[in-house]
Every structure is written in C-alpha cells, then in structure tokens.
Amino acid sequence: MKATVIGAGITGLTLAHRLGQLGHEVCLIEKQDRVGGVIRTMYEDGFRFETGPNTGVMNNNRLVELFDDVAPQCRPLLARPEAKRRLILQGNSWKPLPSGPISAISTDLFSFADKLRLLGEPWRRPGTDPDETLSRLVVRRMGRTFLTNAVDPFVSGVYAGDPDKLVTRYALPKLYNLEQRYGSFIGGSIRKARADKAAGIVRRFGKEVFSTPDGLQGLVDAVAALVGHDNIICGCADVSVRRTGGRFETTFVRQGRQQTVTSDVVAVATNAPQIPDIVSDLPAELVESIAQMKYAPVMLAVAGYRRWTGKPLAAFGGLVPSAQRRNVLGILFPSAIFGDRAPVDGALLSVFMGGVRRPDLLDKSDEDVRNLIIDEVYATLHERAEPDLFRIYRHRQAIPQYDISCGRRMELIERAERDIKGLYIAGNIHNGIGIGDRVCQAYDYAERIDRENPKP
Ligand SMILES: Cc1cc2nc3c(=O)[nH]c(=O)nc-3n(C[C@H](O)[C@H](O)[C@H](O)COP(=O)(O)OP(=O)(O)OC[C@H]3O[C@@H](n4cnc5c(N)ncnc54)[C@H](O)[C@@H]3O)c2cc1C
C-alpha cells in the first residue's frame, strides 16, 4: 500500500513516520522548502528561540512513544521546576496562579464567594446543553472570577480565543467528559485516574512541559529523519489530488516542473482552509463549512536581552485576562523554563499578541510592535533596557477556533472519508490544537489507514 501525506508539520510527519513503521510506502509532500510547519527554532547571537509554539505538554502515551522512536538522537528537555509557577497580570503586577489548596484560599484573584462556591463544585449537577460554551460552563460550576482571572487568560494562551465562543466539548473535550461522566472536575479527575488504573491503562506521561535541547525543531527534524529524506518532497507548489480508477494522483510543481505521485491512499495534514484547494472534488457542504471555520491570528515577538536587570523571571510566564485590556495575550519566559535559551545573565521573552479579540495588532508596523513591547516589559517586568535581539513572526491562520460549527463539520469529514475511499482528512481541522493532540491524531489516523487498507 502506498500513501501520500500532504503537509509536513508535526501532524504529517508523525503520520508518515507511523505509516512507514507499519510497513507502508510513504511520500510526504510539503509546500515550503522545510519541514515542521509552524514549529521552527532559530539560533542567533547566543539566543535559541521559537518562531511558533514554544513548548509542548506530555499529555498522552503517543507523544512518549514518538520520543521513544526518535531516541537517542533526540530526547525531550523538560521544563525546570520553577516553571510550574504561572502568573496572571493584574494592573501592572504579575500574580501567581494558585497551585494548591492553600494558595487558592489566600489568592485575591478569585472572590471569597467564588472560593466558597468552588467547595460545592463536586456536588453541582452536570450541564445538559452539549453545545455549552466554555464561559457558561465555568461560571456555572466555578464562578465568574474563575472565568475572568483563570479560564479567560488560559483560553488566550492556548487558543488566542474567546471563551464565549469556544464550545467545551470540542475545545476542551477532556474537561467536558469529566463533568458528563463523573459529574465534577475535581472529583472526576480522581475517579478517572482510579478507573484508568483499574482498567489497566498505564499512563506513561506526567503532563510535563517539554522541548528538546535544540528546541522543538529538534523533534520535527528527528521525525523527518525517521520518515527518510528520500520520502519527503519539499518546495511543492499547486498541490492537487485527483481520484482516477480507484487510486489517487497527486500533482504538483517543483523547480518549474510538474510531477505526479500515484498512491492508494491520500492523507491531508494541512490547515483547514488549504484542504479544498488540494482536494478539488470535496462535497460542497464540507467546502462551505471549511470556509466558515475561523482561525485566530497570532503575532509572536521574541525579545532577547544579553543582561537582564528587570524582575526575576523564575516562572513559566504570565497570561493576561482580556478584562485587563492590554496589548499582549501573554509573555513566556523560555530562558527560565529551559535554562539555556539566552546568554548567562541574559533573558529571552516570547510575547504573544493578537488573537480573535485583537486581530488589528498584526497590521501594526514592526517599529510600533517593538515600542508596544518595550513599554509592556518596562511596565510589568521593570526592564529598562531595549532588547538586544528582537524578531516578529505573524501567523495569520494560527489557531483554529472550535466553536458551535465544529460538530457539523466533523460529521461532514466522516462522511467524506466514507464516500471517497482512501481519502483521509487529518490536521487541526479537528481533534485538538496542541502538539500532543496533533501527534495523537497522527497515530490514530495511521493505524486506521493501516486497518482499512491492508497490505497486499
Ligand atoms: C504561534 C503559535 C503558537 C503555538 N503555541 C503552542 C504551544 O505552545 N504548545 C502547543 O502544544 N501548541 C501550540 N501551538 C499549536 C501547535 O503548534 C500546532 O497545532 C501544530 O504545530 C500544528 O501542526 P500541524 O502539522 O497540524 O500543522 P502545521 O504546522 O500548520 O503544518 C501544516 C503543513 O502543511 C503545509 N501545507 C499547507 N498547504 C499546503 C499545500 N497546499 N501543499 C502542501 N503542503 C501544504 C504547510 O506548509 C505546513 O508545513 C501554537 C501554534 C501557533 C501558530
């Protein structure tokens, strides 16, 4: 069985790797002249920095399996213990997000009434609306100040999104299932862990934050090496898939020449808006549904300081509640998380801006962005010096928003995969946005393709 995988981000790479591992012939086709998609690490003047995602979370066994496969060439680099500290901006001060019951009682991020309300969370009845938004769910179970000062900034940090629009069962399915299956987030987490143990499910992960010593690029490069560079074709323009006689022909233009690859199976692993351009005969309703799908734009500004004289950065970083009406969504401290991302005595910051609430910020000039960030860093981290390294990366289609339109789209994808035999639609159009979700989906798709298309 020969498979063509389109898009060499972490999803496509992992899918191609697992298919190869299962004994199939794979051809991975990528538009850019490099692999990794939004994952890219740069090294300049003693600073190692990411131009997209900064960290992953070990949140499923598939990710651990992938690291097993790339060892010993690539090993995870886990966050330092101090990175467990997460901050929330209030005015110009970063306040620690409570990490345990005692700090949860003493924090002034949540009102006294909501703290009392949280004590009753295990006994509150589960919601009945399957399309309930994240903000409604949180207010119902935990109270408004938990929404404003914990969940809203968390949603900015993960989705660059709006909790009034994201539907819990698509955006945070684990949270939704805890409530629906066990009746509570708090009691449910404990009961689920017990149930998994009783069912013999071994968790090989502990939700550790990871990168690799070479940054996240180290992981994608190692997976690409497993796929085999002869099986990856980069720099492909005008990629288009056509079904002929029960097989697929994928044509593309590379170095001015049109080429065709024939395969039994095609798996698309690009962002959603690219899918209809690649697969021309998708059902009209699915094409329409994809056109309606929203992606949050995100701008990442990287600021490197050779000598940091501001506040100590012993934390993961901080998130900004939207009620604070600032220009930034959050600031990560990669040099504090992983230690070696800046020269000794220096610091590296990753500042995220934009999102669904402030897409306009991506249109500001580089100079305006630089000035905004210098002001924010001075106001909240008390660093007066200008950064020695400053880079801006604009991601216009960064994070898909799993809103109310998601359910119907998932049905349409399933139907298209049933009707067009051999076509598989992977990627962040469904199944989660985090690196762990992407890897998990890629394994699931590869194993399903293997089952449904047995080797001759
Ligand atoms: C700024 C930013 C910050 C993030 N931060 C985090 C984080 O801290 N932690 C985390 O877990 N996740 C984070 N994410 C999310 C996570 O990084 C992504 O969901 C994940 O990397 C996406 O991988 P992918 O392979 O599905 O898609 P992509 O990385 O987008 O890869 C898709 C690939 O398809 C290729 N392609 C597109 N069109 C075509 C075509 N027509 N023909 C051929 N190839 C094509 C693209 O060039 C690309 O290489 C972040 C995302 C962004 C954008």
Coordinates of C-alpha atoms and ligand atoms in Angstrom, one line a residue:
M1 CA 0.0 0.0 0.0
K2 CA 1.4 3.4 -0.9
A3 CA 0.2 6.5 0.9
T4 CA 0.7 10.2 0.0
V5 CA 0.7 12.5 3.0
I6 CA 0.3 16.2 2.3
G7 CA 1.7 18.8 4.7
A8 CA 4.9 18.2 6.7
G9 CA 4.1 19.8 10.1
I10 CA 4.2 17.7 13.2
T11 CA 0.9 16.0 12.2
G12 CA 2.0 15.0 8.7
L13 CA 5.5 14.0 9.8
T14 CA 4.2 11.8 12.6
L15 CA 1.5 10.3 10.3
A16 CA 4.1 9.5 7.7
H17 CA 6.5 8.0 10.3
R18 CA 3.9 5.7 11.8
L19 CA 2.7 4.5 8.4
G20 CA 6.3 3.7 7.5
Q21 CA 6.7 1.9 10.8
L22 CA 3.6 -0.2 9.9
G23 CA 5.2 -1.2 6.7
H24 CA 3.7 1.1 4.1
E25 CA 5.4 3.1 1.4
V26 CA 5.0 6.8 2.1
C27 CA 5.5 10.0 0.1
L28 CA 5.3 13.2 2.2
I29 CA 4.6 16.4 0.1
E30 CA 5.3 19.8 1.6
K31 CA 4.7 23.3 0.1
Q32 CA 7.5 25.1 2.0
D33 CA 11.2 24.3 1.5
R34 CA 11.5 23.0 5.0
V35 CA 9.6 20.6 7.3
G36 CA 8.0 21.4 10.7
G37 CA 5.1 23.7 9.7
V38 CA 4.6 26.3 12.4
I39 CA 7.3 24.6 14.5
R40 CA 10.6 26.3 13.9
T41 CA 13.6 27.1 16.1
M42 CA 16.2 29.7 15.4
Y43 CA 19.6 30.3 16.9
E44 CA 21.2 33.7 16.8
D45 CA 23.8 35.5 18.9
G46 CA 23.5 33.1 21.8
F47 CA 19.7 33.1 21.8
R48 CA 17.7 29.9 20.9
F49 CA 14.2 30.9 20.2
E50 CA 11.0 29.5 18.7
T51 CA 9.1 31.3 15.9
G52 CA 5.8 29.5 16.7
P53 CA 4.9 27.2 19.6
N54 CA 7.4 27.4 22.5
T55 CA 6.6 24.3 24.4
G56 CA 4.6 21.0 24.3
V57 CA 3.0 19.1 27.1
M58 CA 3.5 15.4 27.6
N59 CA -0.2 14.6 27.8
N60 CA -0.6 11.3 26.1
N61 CA 1.2 8.0 25.6
R62 CA 1.6 8.5 21.8
L63 CA 3.9 11.5 22.4
V64 CA 6.0 9.3 24.7
E65 CA 6.1 6.6 22.0
L66 CA 7.2 9.2 19.5
F67 CA 10.1 10.3 21.8
D68 CA 11.0 6.6 22.2
D69 CA 11.2 6.3 18.5
V70 CA 13.5 9.3 18.0
A71 CA 15.8 8.4 20.8
P72 CA 18.7 8.6 21.3
Q73 CA 19.2 11.2 18.5
C74 CA 16.5 13.4 20.1
R75 CA 15.4 13.4 23.8
P76 CA 12.9 15.6 25.5
L77 CA 14.2 18.5 27.5
L78 CA 11.8 19.0 30.4
A79 CA 10.9 22.4 32.0
R80 CA 12.7 23.3 35.2
P81 CA 10.7 23.0 38.4
E82 CA 10.4 26.8 38.8
A83 CA 8.4 26.8 35.5
K84 CA 5.5 25.3 37.5
R85 CA 4.8 28.9 38.6
R86 CA 2.3 30.6 36.3
L87 CA 1.5 34.2 36.5
I88 CA -1.6 36.3 35.8
L89 CA -1.5 40.0 35.2
Q90 CA -3.5 42.4 37.4
G91 CA -2.8 46.1 36.7
N92 CA 1.0 46.2 36.3
S93 CA 1.7 43.2 38.6
W94 CA 2.1 39.6 37.9
K95 CA 0.3 37.5 40.5
P96 CA 0.9 33.8 40.9
L97 CA -1.9 31.5 39.8
P98 CA -2.7 29.2 42.8
S99 CA -1.0 25.9 42.5
G100 CA -2.6 24.2 45.6
P101 CA -5.4 24.5 48.1
I102 CA -3.6 26.9 50.4
S103 CA -2.6 29.4 47.7
A104 CA -6.1 29.0 46.3
I105 CA -7.6 30.2 49.6
S106 CA -5.2 33.1 50.0
T107 CA -5.1 34.5 46.4
D108 CA -7.1 37.6 45.7
L109 CA -7.5 36.5 42.0
F110 CA -10.8 34.9 43.0
S111 CA -13.6 36.4 45.1
F112 CA -14.5 35.0 48.5
A113 CA -17.9 34.0 47.2
D114 CA -16.4 32.0 44.3
K115 CA -13.9 30.3 46.6
L116 CA -16.8 29.1 48.7
R117 CA -18.7 28.2 45.6
L118 CA -15.8 26.0 44.4
L119 CA -16.1 23.9 47.6
G120 CA -19.5 22.9 46.3
E121 CA -18.2 22.0 42.8
P122 CA -18.2 18.2 43.3
W123 CA -21.9 18.3 44.1
R124 CA -23.1 20.6 41.3
R125 CA -25.3 18.9 38.7
P126 CA -23.8 18.3 35.2
G127 CA -24.8 20.6 32.4
T128 CA -27.5 19.5 29.9
D129 CA -26.5 21.6 26.8
P130 CA -24.0 19.7 24.7
D131 CA -23.1 23.0 22.9
E132 CA -22.4 24.9 26.1
T133 CA -19.6 27.5 25.7
L134 CA -16.6 27.4 28.0
S135 CA -17.5 30.6 29.7
R136 CA -21.0 29.4 30.6
L137 CA -19.7 26.1 31.9
V138 CA -17.1 27.8 34.1
V139 CA -19.4 30.4 35.5
R140 CA -22.0 27.7 36.3
R141 CA -19.6 25.4 38.1
M142 CA -16.9 27.7 39.5
G143 CA -18.0 31.4 39.4
R144 CA -17.3 34.5 37.4
T145 CA -13.9 35.4 38.9
F146 CA -12.5 32.0 37.9
L147 CA -13.6 32.8 34.3
T148 CA -12.2 36.3 34.4
N149 CA -8.8 35.6 36.0
A150 CA -8.1 31.9 35.2
V151 CA -10.0 30.4 32.3
D152 CA -10.2 33.5 30.1
P153 CA -6.4 34.1 30.2
F154 CA -5.8 30.3 29.8
V155 CA -8.0 30.4 26.6
S156 CA -6.0 33.4 25.4
G157 CA -2.8 31.5 26.0
V158 CA -3.9 28.2 24.3
Y159 CA -6.5 29.3 21.7
A160 CA -5.9 33.0 21.4
G161 CA -9.7 32.7 21.5
D162 CA -12.8 33.8 23.3
P163 CA -14.4 31.5 25.9
D164 CA -17.8 33.0 25.0
K165 CA -17.4 31.3 21.5
L166 CA -15.5 28.1 22.2
V167 CA -17.7 25.1 22.8
T168 CA -16.4 23.0 25.7
R169 CA -17.0 19.6 24.2
Y170 CA -14.9 20.4 21.1
A171 CA -12.3 22.8 22.6
L172 CA -11.6 21.1 25.9
P173 CA -13.2 17.6 25.5
K174 CA -11.4 16.1 28.5
L175 CA -13.0 18.8 30.7
Y176 CA -16.4 18.2 29.2
N177 CA -16.1 14.4 29.7
L178 CA -15.1 14.8 33.3
E179 CA -18.3 16.7 34.0
Q180 CA -20.5 14.4 31.9
R181 CA -19.1 11.1 33.0
Y182 CA -18.2 11.8 36.6
G183 CA -20.3 14.8 37.5
S184 CA -17.4 17.0 38.6
F185 CA -14.0 18.4 37.6
I186 CA -12.4 17.9 41.0
G187 CA -13.8 14.5 42.0
G188 CA -13.9 13.4 38.3
S189 CA -10.2 13.7 37.9
I190 CA -9.6 11.5 40.9
R191 CA -12.2 8.9 39.9
K192 CA -11.0 8.9 36.3
A193 CA -7.4 8.2 37.4
R194 CA -8.7 5.3 39.6
A195 CA -10.9 3.9 36.8
D196 CA -7.9 4.0 34.3
K197 CA -5.7 2.2 36.8
A198 CA -8.4 -0.4 37.4
A199 CA -8.8 -0.9 33.6
G200 CA -5.0 -1.5 33.3
I201 CA -4.4 1.8 31.4
V202 CA -0.8 2.7 32.1
R203 CA -0.1 6.4 31.8
R204 CA 3.5 6.9 30.7
F205 CA 3.3 10.7 31.0
G206 CA 3.0 13.3 33.8
K207 CA 1.9 16.4 31.9
E208 CA 5.5 17.7 31.9
V209 CA 6.3 20.7 29.8
F210 CA 8.9 19.8 27.1
S211 CA 11.0 21.0 24.3
T212 CA 14.3 19.4 23.2
P213 CA 17.9 20.7 23.6
D214 CA 17.6 22.0 20.0
G215 CA 14.2 23.5 20.6
L216 CA 11.0 22.0 19.1
Q217 CA 12.7 21.9 15.7
G218 CA 14.9 19.0 17.2
L219 CA 11.7 16.9 17.4
V220 CA 10.5 17.6 13.9
D221 CA 13.9 17.1 12.4
A222 CA 14.3 13.8 14.2
V223 CA 10.8 12.6 13.0
A224 CA 11.7 13.7 9.4
A225 CA 14.9 11.6 9.6
L226 CA 12.8 8.5 10.6
V227 CA 10.4 9.2 7.6
G228 CA 13.6 9.3 5.5
H229 CA 14.6 12.3 3.5
D230 CA 14.1 10.4 0.2
N231 CA 10.4 10.1 1.1
I232 CA 9.9 13.8 1.7
I233 CA 9.4 16.2 -1.2
C234 CA 9.6 19.9 -0.1
G235 CA 9.0 23.0 -2.2
C236 CA 5.9 21.7 -3.9
A237 CA 3.5 24.3 -5.4
D238 CA 0.0 23.9 -6.7
V239 CA -0.5 20.5 -5.0
S240 CA -3.7 18.9 -6.2
V241 CA -5.2 15.5 -5.7
R242 CA -7.4 13.6 -8.3
R243 CA -9.0 10.2 -8.0
T244 CA -8.6 8.0 -11.0
G245 CA -9.5 4.3 -11.3
G246 CA -9.6 3.7 -7.6
R247 CA -6.2 5.3 -6.9
F248 CA -5.1 8.9 -6.4
E249 CA -2.9 11.1 -8.5
T250 CA -1.2 13.9 -6.6
T251 CA 0.3 16.5 -9.0
F252 CA 2.5 19.5 -8.0
V253 CA 5.0 21.8 -9.5
R254 CA 8.6 21.7 -8.2
Q255 CA 11.5 23.6 -9.6
G256 CA 9.4 24.6 -12.5
R257 CA 8.4 21.0 -13.4
Q258 CA 5.1 19.3 -13.0
Q259 CA 5.3 16.0 -11.2
T260 CA 2.8 13.3 -10.3
V261 CA 2.8 10.8 -7.5
T262 CA 0.3 7.9 -7.6
S263 CA -0.9 6.2 -4.4
D264 CA -3.7 4.1 -2.9
V265 CA -4.3 6.5 -0.1
V266 CA -4.1 10.3 0.5
A267 CA -4.0 11.8 3.9
V268 CA -4.2 15.6 4.1
A269 CA -2.5 17.2 7.1
T270 CA -2.6 20.9 6.3
N271 CA -4.6 23.7 8.0
A272 CA -8.3 23.5 7.1
P273 CA -8.5 26.4 4.6
Q274 CA -5.9 24.7 2.3
I275 CA -7.9 21.4 2.1
P276 CA -10.4 22.4 -0.7
D277 CA -7.6 23.8 -2.8
I278 CA -5.8 20.5 -2.6
V279 CA -8.8 18.1 -2.9
S280 CA -11.0 19.6 -5.6
D281 CA -13.9 17.2 -5.5
L282 CA -14.9 17.5 -1.8
P283 CA -18.6 17.7 -1.2
A284 CA -19.9 21.3 -1.5
E285 CA -21.3 21.3 2.1
L286 CA -17.9 20.4 3.5
V287 CA -16.2 23.1 1.4
E288 CA -18.7 25.6 2.7
S289 CA -18.3 24.5 6.3
I290 CA -14.5 24.8 6.0
A291 CA -14.9 28.3 4.5
Q292 CA -16.8 29.3 7.7
M293 CA -14.1 28.0 10.0
K294 CA -12.3 30.7 12.0
Y295 CA -8.6 30.7 12.8
A296 CA -7.2 33.2 15.3
P297 CA -4.3 35.2 14.1
V298 CA -1.3 35.3 16.4
M299 CA 1.8 37.5 16.4
L300 CA 4.8 36.3 18.3
A301 CA 7.5 38.8 19.2
V302 CA 10.8 37.4 20.5
A303 CA 12.9 39.7 22.8
G304 CA 16.4 38.7 23.9
Y305 CA 18.4 40.6 26.5
R306 CA 22.2 40.0 27.0
R307 CA 21.9 41.3 30.5
W308 CA 18.6 41.1 32.3
T309 CA 18.1 43.7 35.0
G310 CA 14.4 43.5 35.4
K311 CA 12.3 41.4 37.8
P312 CA 13.5 37.8 38.4
L313 CA 11.8 35.5 35.8
A314 CA 11.6 32.3 37.8
A315 CA 8.3 31.2 36.2
F316 CA 6.8 29.7 33.1
G317 CA 5.5 33.1 32.1
G318 CA 2.3 35.1 32.5
L319 CA -1.1 35.4 30.9
V320 CA -3.2 38.4 30.6
P321 CA -7.0 38.4 31.3
S322 CA -8.9 40.1 28.5
A323 CA -10.6 42.3 31.1
Q324 CA -7.2 44.0 31.7
R325 CA -7.4 45.4 28.1
R326 CA -3.7 45.2 27.3
N327 CA -1.9 44.8 24.0
V328 CA -0.4 41.4 24.9
L329 CA -2.1 38.0 25.4
G330 CA 0.8 36.7 27.4
I331 CA 4.6 36.6 27.9
L332 CA 6.5 33.4 28.2
F333 CA 10.0 33.2 29.8
P334 CA 11.8 30.5 27.8
S335 CA 15.2 31.2 29.4
A336 CA 13.6 30.5 32.8
I337 CA 11.7 27.4 31.5
F338 CA 14.6 25.7 29.9
G339 CA 17.6 27.5 31.2
D340 CA 19.9 27.6 28.1
R341 CA 17.9 29.8 25.8
A342 CA 19.8 33.1 26.4
P343 CA 23.4 34.0 27.3
V344 CA 24.3 33.7 31.0
D345 CA 22.8 36.7 32.9
G346 CA 20.6 37.3 29.9
A347 CA 16.9 36.5 29.3
L348 CA 14.6 35.5 26.5
L349 CA 10.9 36.5 26.3
S350 CA 8.3 35.3 23.9
V351 CA 5.4 37.8 23.7
F352 CA 2.1 36.8 22.2
M353 CA -0.3 39.3 20.7
G354 CA -3.4 39.5 18.6
G355 CA -5.9 36.6 18.8
V356 CA -9.6 36.8 18.0
R357 CA -10.0 39.9 20.1
R358 CA -7.2 42.0 18.7
P359 CA -6.5 40.9 15.1
D360 CA -5.7 44.5 14.3
L361 CA -2.4 44.3 16.1
L362 CA -1.0 42.1 13.4
D363 CA -1.2 45.0 11.0
K364 CA 0.9 47.3 13.1
S365 CA 4.4 48.1 11.8
D366 CA 7.4 46.3 13.3
E367 CA 8.5 49.5 14.9
D368 CA 5.1 50.1 16.6
V369 CA 5.1 46.4 17.8
R370 CA 8.6 46.8 19.2
N371 CA 7.6 50.0 21.1
L372 CA 4.5 48.4 22.5
I373 CA 6.5 45.5 23.8
I374 CA 9.3 47.7 25.3
D375 CA 6.5 49.6 27.1
E376 CA 4.8 46.4 28.4
V377 CA 8.1 44.8 29.5
Y378 CA 9.1 48.0 31.3
A379 CA 5.6 48.4 33.0
T380 CA 5.3 44.8 34.2
L381 CA 8.8 43.4 34.4
H382 CA 10.7 46.6 35.1
E383 CA 13.4 46.1 32.4
R384 CA 14.5 49.5 31.2
A385 CA 17.0 48.3 28.5
E386 CA 15.9 47.7 24.9
P387 CA 16.2 44.1 23.7
D388 CA 19.5 43.1 22.0
L389 CA 17.6 40.7 19.8
F390 CA 14.1 41.4 18.5
R391 CA 12.1 39.4 16.0
I392 CA 8.5 39.4 14.9
Y393 CA 6.5 36.4 13.5
R394 CA 3.0 36.9 12.2
H395 CA 0.8 33.8 11.9
R396 CA -2.4 34.9 10.1
Q397 CA -4.0 31.5 10.4
A398 CA -2.6 30.3 13.7
I399 CA -5.2 28.5 15.9
P400 CA -8.5 27.0 14.8
Q401 CA -11.5 28.0 16.9
Y402 CA -13.6 25.0 17.9
D403 CA -16.9 26.8 18.1
I404 CA -20.5 25.7 17.6
S405 CA -19.9 25.0 13.9
C406 CA -17.5 22.2 14.8
G407 CA -20.0 19.3 15.3
R408 CA -21.5 19.5 11.8
R409 CA -18.0 19.8 10.2
M410 CA -16.8 16.7 12.0
E411 CA -19.9 14.8 10.6
L412 CA -19.1 16.1 7.1
I413 CA -15.5 15.0 7.4
E414 CA -16.5 11.5 8.5
R415 CA -19.0 11.3 5.6
A416 CA -16.4 12.5 3.0
E417 CA -13.9 9.9 4.3
R418 CA -16.5 7.2 4.0
D419 CA -17.6 8.3 0.5
I420 CA -14.2 8.9 -1.0
K421 CA -12.5 5.7 -0.2
G422 CA -8.8 6.2 0.6
L423 CA -9.1 9.9 1.4
Y424 CA -8.2 10.9 5.0
I425 CA -8.6 14.4 6.4
A426 CA -6.3 14.9 9.3
G427 CA -4.8 18.2 10.7
N428 CA -6.1 20.7 13.2
I429 CA -9.5 21.0 11.5
H430 CA -10.5 18.5 14.2
N431 CA -9.0 16.5 17.2
G432 CA -7.3 19.4 19.0
I433 CA -4.6 22.0 18.5
G434 CA -1.8 21.2 20.9
I435 CA 1.3 19.4 19.8
G436 CA 0.2 16.3 21.9
D437 CA -3.2 16.3 20.2
R438 CA -1.6 16.5 16.8
V439 CA 0.7 13.6 17.5
C440 CA -2.1 11.5 18.9
Q441 CA -4.3 12.2 15.9
A442 CA -1.5 11.3 13.5
Y443 CA -1.0 7.9 15.3
D444 CA -4.8 7.3 15.2
Y445 CA -5.1 8.1 11.5
A446 CA -2.0 6.0 10.6
E447 CA -3.4 3.0 12.4
R448 CA -6.9 3.4 10.9
I449 CA -5.3 3.7 7.4
D450 CA -3.4 0.5 8.1
R451 CA -6.5 -1.3 9.2
E452 CA -8.7 -0.1 6.3
N453 CA -6.1 -0.6 3.6
P454 CA -4.4 -3.9 4.3
K455 CA -1.1 -4.7 2.6
P456 CA -1.5 -6.9 -0.5
Ligands
LIG1 C1 2.1 30.9 17.2 C2 1.6 29.6 17.7 C3 1.9 29.2 19.0 C4 1.5 27.9 19.4 N1 1.9 27.5 20.7 C5 1.7 26.2 21.0 C6 2.2 25.7 22.3 O1 2.9 26.5 23.0 N2 2.0 24.4 22.6 C7 1.3 23.6 21.7 O2 1.2 22.4 22.1 N3 0.8 24.0 20.6 C8 1.0 25.3 20.2 N4 0.5 25.8 19.0 C9 -0.3 24.8 18.2 C10 0.6 23.8 17.5 O3 1.9 24.3 17.3 C11 0.0 23.4 16.2 O4 -1.4 23.0 16.3 C12 0.8 22.3 15.5 O5 2.1 22.5 15.4 C13 0.2 22.2 14.1 O6 0.8 21.2 13.4 P1 0.2 20.7 12.0 O7 1.2 19.7 11.5 O8 -1.2 20.2 12.2 O9 0.1 22.0 11.1 P2 1.2 22.9 10.5 O10 2.3 23.0 11.5 O11 0.5 24.2 10.1 O12 1.7 22.1 9.3 C14 0.9 22.1 8.1 C15 1.9 22.0 6.9 O13 1.2 21.9 5.7 C16 1.9 22.6 4.7 N5 0.9 23.0 3.7 C17 -0.1 23.9 3.7 N6 -0.7 24.0 2.5 C18 -0.1 23.1 1.7 C19 -0.3 22.6 0.4 N7 -1.2 23.2 -0.4 N8 0.5 21.7 -0.1 C20 1.5 21.1 0.6 N9 1.7 21.4 1.9 C21 1.0 22.4 2.4 C22 2.4 23.8 5.5 O14 3.4 24.5 4.8 C23 2.8 23.2 6.8 O15 4.2 22.7 6.7 C24 0.9 27.0 18.5 C25 0.6 27.4 17.2 C26 0.9 28.7 16.8 C27 0.7 29.0 15.3

